[in-house]
Amino acid sequence: MAYRFSPAIAKLINALGKLPGIGQKTAQRLAFHILDESREDALALADAIREACASVTLCSECCNLTEDDPCDICQSRTRDRTRICIVENPRDVAAMERIHDYRGLYHVLHGVISPMHDIGPEDIKLRELFQRLQTHDEIEEIILATNPTIEGEATALYVARLLKPSGIRTTRIAHGIPMGAALEYADEVTLARAFQNRQEI
Amino acid sequence: MAYRFSPAIAKLINALGKLPGIGQKTAQRLAFHILDESREDALALADAIREACASVTLCSECCNLTEDDPCDICQSRTRDRTRICIVENPRDVAAMERIHDYRGLYHVLHGVISPMHDIGPEDIKLRELFQRLQTHDEIEEIILATNPTIEGEATALYVARLLKPSGIRTTRIAHGIPMGAALEYADEVTLARAFQNRQEI
């Protein structure tokens, strides 16, 4: 007979193993750590999960995760309300904000169009984007900042095509050699893109 | 001003970041995954943490984590009650049970003696071990299965010395070249140990 963890421990290991990137072995290690060393921290984690799930919703404007609706960025009086940057998920908003360069608004798609995974335009927050554009005629520029993956590119092209009739300026973030990287190690697609989009200096 | 996550999200990231091996970046990824995709799983995790912390205690006999006291192994009528295998933590019990070779009992120390970390003999479950030996005179062998680290070795030697007067047979698990490994890659200490402990075949 194989050694079986007691039901509550097995349940805990199983629940931890559902987190992304946490395999069975790591889940076991975490479970024993919780029970053996840090029950207080673990109970604080349980509370934090409950609290966050209860209080965090999507902003009705930009679909970012927020506790207040509209979110801080959509409510801010100091942001440039003529620009919307379209990103795939809330982590990308955090990444964009870290550059301290962009002062416009956001729209979070919560995914990308991916026929392979059966995700169509209606499965991401595109309807919300176009409703937003209809009620806000101050928008002058839409910046497409989806990831430079096949799906991210396709989604950007799809949105750009839908925006064409509106006459709103639509831009895509630049792709090229990352700063600090070496040409010789760049993949060909990136290098080709960097070459095509070369600029006067 | 740096981009700040809303309080409930920040609290969740912080609580996740306290798990061992989970850094700030991973904690952010997990937090957004929880809020964005799997709130149900996350609430199940919160429940599992609460339940496990409430129901799992230490076995009063062997100090292993258990929901029933004494634990299944200590209660079992089919285990060899003349042998106790001493291990550092509950994960080691699971590891030993996986070999399906040992049918005796366990004693979990919950740590090792480590002057560097200010952990003395009174900080691990040694008193419980000696109390147990006093009330159970059927014990014939104590197997020291602490890890082959400096602290694990020192703890094994310390326990062996304390057991000497009792006359109970005290053994240490063997150290040597792991099965499937190559001699040329073994460190010198392991190879020296394997050579010293060579056996007739």
PDB file of C-alpha atoms in Angstrom, chain A residues 98-185:
ATOM      1  CA  ARG A  98       6.908  51.051 -14.723  1.00  0.00           C
ATOM      2  CA  ILE A  99       8.351  52.936 -17.713  1.00  0.00           C
ATOM      3  CA  HIS A 100       6.887  56.205 -16.286  1.00  0.00           C
ATOM      4  CA  ASP A 101       6.584  57.481 -19.841  1.00  0.00           C
ATOM      5  CA  TYR A 102       2.967  56.902 -20.716  1.00  0.00           C
ATOM      6  CA  ARG A 103       0.313  59.071 -19.111  1.00  0.00           C
ATOM      7  CA  GLY A 104      -2.747  57.975 -21.081  1.00  0.00           C
ATOM      8  CA  LEU A 105      -5.440  55.415 -20.274  1.00  0.00           C
ATOM      9  CA  TYR A 106      -5.538  51.647 -20.792  1.00  0.00           C
ATOM     10  CA  HIS A 107      -7.829  48.961 -22.049  1.00  0.00           C
ATOM     11  CA  VAL A 108      -7.222  45.408 -20.868  1.00  0.00           C
ATOM     12  CA  LEU A 109      -8.380  42.722 -23.322  1.00  0.00           C
ATOM     13  CA  HIS A 110      -7.980  39.784 -20.903  1.00  0.00           C
ATOM     14  CA  GLY A 111      -6.598  37.573 -23.629  1.00  0.00           C
ATOM     15  CA  VAL A 112      -5.891  37.510 -27.332  1.00  0.00           C
ATOM     16  CA  ILE A 113      -7.735  36.110 -30.301  1.00  0.00           C
ATOM     17  CA  SER A 114      -6.528  32.531 -30.720  1.00  0.00           C
ATOM     18  CA  PRO A 115      -8.435  30.188 -33.036  1.00  0.00           C
ATOM     19  CA  MET A 116      -6.102  27.382 -31.859  1.00  0.00           C
ATOM     20  CA  HIS A 117      -7.500  27.742 -28.343  1.00  0.00           C
ATOM     21  CA  ASP A 118     -10.993  28.512 -29.566  1.00  0.00           C
ATOM     22  CA  ILE A 119     -10.820  32.134 -28.382  1.00  0.00           C
ATOM     23  CA  GLY A 120     -12.614  34.493 -30.742  1.00  0.00           C
ATOM     24  CA  PRO A 121     -13.023  38.297 -30.740  1.00  0.00           C
ATOM     25  CA  GLU A 122     -16.152  37.954 -28.613  1.00  0.00           C
ATOM     26  CA  ASP A 123     -14.220  36.149 -25.856  1.00  0.00           C
ATOM     27  CA  ILE A 124     -11.960  39.104 -25.066  1.00  0.00           C
ATOM     28  CA  LYS A 125     -12.915  42.622 -23.958  1.00  0.00           C
ATOM     29  CA  LEU A 126     -13.262  44.059 -27.462  1.00  0.00           C
ATOM     30  CA  ARG A 127     -16.958  44.884 -27.268  1.00  0.00           C
ATOM     31  CA  GLU A 128     -16.175  46.927 -24.140  1.00  0.00           C
ATOM     32  CA  LEU A 129     -13.475  48.793 -26.086  1.00  0.00           C
ATOM     33  CA  PHE A 130     -15.781  49.799 -28.919  1.00  0.00           C
ATOM     34  CA  GLN A 131     -18.575  50.778 -26.544  1.00  0.00           C
ATOM     35  CA  ARG A 132     -16.032  52.955 -24.784  1.00  0.00           C
ATOM     36  CA  LEU A 133     -14.958  54.581 -28.048  1.00  0.00           C
ATOM     37  CA  GLN A 134     -18.575  55.360 -28.933  1.00  0.00           C
ATOM     38  CA  THR A 135     -19.192  57.248 -25.700  1.00  0.00           C
ATOM     39  CA  HIS A 136     -15.783  58.969 -25.552  1.00  0.00           C
ATOM     40  CA  ASP A 137     -15.140  61.067 -28.659  1.00  0.00           C
ATOM     41  CA  GLU A 138     -12.045  62.684 -27.114  1.00  0.00           C
ATOM     42  CA  ILE A 139      -9.885  59.638 -28.015  1.00  0.00           C
ATOM     43  CA  GLU A 140      -7.163  60.610 -30.505  1.00  0.00           C
ATOM     44  CA  GLU A 141      -4.815  57.645 -30.418  1.00  0.00           C
ATOM     45  CA  ILE A 142      -5.058  53.923 -29.764  1.00  0.00           C
ATOM     46  CA  ILE A 143      -1.715  52.263 -28.968  1.00  0.00           C
ATOM     47  CA  LEU A 144      -1.714  48.525 -29.607  1.00  0.00           C
ATOM     48  CA  ALA A 145       0.598  46.966 -27.020  1.00  0.00           C
ATOM     49  CA  THR A 146      -0.352  43.300 -27.301  1.00  0.00           C
ATOM     50  CA  ASN A 147       2.633  40.921 -27.130  1.00  0.00           C
ATOM     51  CA  PRO A 148       4.669  40.285 -30.308  1.00  0.00           C
ATOM     52  CA  THR A 149       3.459  36.673 -30.479  1.00  0.00           C
ATOM     53  CA  ILE A 150       1.464  35.253 -33.373  1.00  0.00           C
ATOM     54  CA  GLU A 151      -1.779  35.728 -31.435  1.00  0.00           C
ATOM     55  CA  GLY A 152      -0.800  39.157 -30.134  1.00  0.00           C
ATOM     56  CA  GLU A 153       0.096  40.356 -33.643  1.00  0.00           C
ATOM     57  CA  ALA A 154      -3.107  38.941 -35.119  1.00  0.00           C
ATOM     58  CA  THR A 155      -5.168  40.596 -32.392  1.00  0.00           C
ATOM     59  CA  ALA A 156      -3.432  43.934 -32.973  1.00  0.00           C
ATOM     60  CA  LEU A 157      -4.100  43.703 -36.733  1.00  0.00           C
ATOM     61  CA  TYR A 158      -7.723  42.741 -36.102  1.00  0.00           C
ATOM     62  CA  VAL A 159      -8.303  45.713 -33.794  1.00  0.00           C
ATOM     63  CA  ALA A 160      -6.466  48.067 -36.160  1.00  0.00           C
ATOM     64  CA  ARG A 161      -8.724  46.992 -39.042  1.00  0.00           C
ATOM     65  CA  LEU A 162     -11.871  47.552 -36.971  1.00  0.00           C
ATOM     66  CA  LEU A 163     -10.607  50.990 -35.944  1.00  0.00           C
ATOM     67  CA  LYS A 164      -9.802  52.100 -39.516  1.00  0.00           C
ATOM     68  CA  PRO A 165     -13.274  53.583 -40.327  1.00  0.00           C
ATOM     69  CA  SER A 166     -13.260  55.636 -37.101  1.00  0.00           C
ATOM     70  CA  GLY A 167     -10.271  57.669 -38.291  1.00  0.00           C
ATOM     71  CA  ILE A 168      -8.618  57.389 -34.839  1.00  0.00           C
ATOM     72  CA  ARG A 169      -4.821  57.260 -35.094  1.00  0.00           C
ATOM     73  CA  THR A 170      -3.775  53.677 -34.389  1.00  0.00           C
ATOM     74  CA  THR A 171      -0.188  52.783 -33.497  1.00  0.00           C
ATOM     75  CA  ARG A 172       1.696  49.629 -32.583  1.00  0.00           C
ATOM     76  CA  ILE A 173       4.588  49.503 -30.099  1.00  0.00           C
ATOM     77  CA  ALA A 174       7.957  48.979 -31.824  1.00  0.00           C
ATOM     78  CA  HIS A 175       9.646  45.595 -32.088  1.00  0.00           C
ATOM     79  CA  GLY A 176      13.396  45.260 -32.480  1.00  0.00           C
ATOM     80  CA  ILE A 177      16.598  44.333 -30.724  1.00  0.00           C
ATOM     81  CA  PRO A 178      16.124  44.675 -26.948  1.00  0.00           C
ATOM     82  CA  MET A 179      18.405  47.235 -25.302  1.00  0.00           C
ATOM     83  CA  GLY A 180      21.627  45.635 -24.049  1.00  0.00           C
ATOM     84  CA  ALA A 181      21.206  42.577 -26.255  1.00  0.00           C
ATOM     85  CA  ALA A 182      23.643  41.467 -28.963  1.00  0.00           C
ATOM     86  CA  LEU A 183      22.773  41.383 -32.679  1.00  0.00           C
ATOM     87  CA  GLU A 184      24.425  38.007 -33.124  1.00  0.00           C
ATOM     88  CA  TYR A 185      22.031  36.352 -30.680  1.00  0.00           C
TER      89      TYR A 185
END
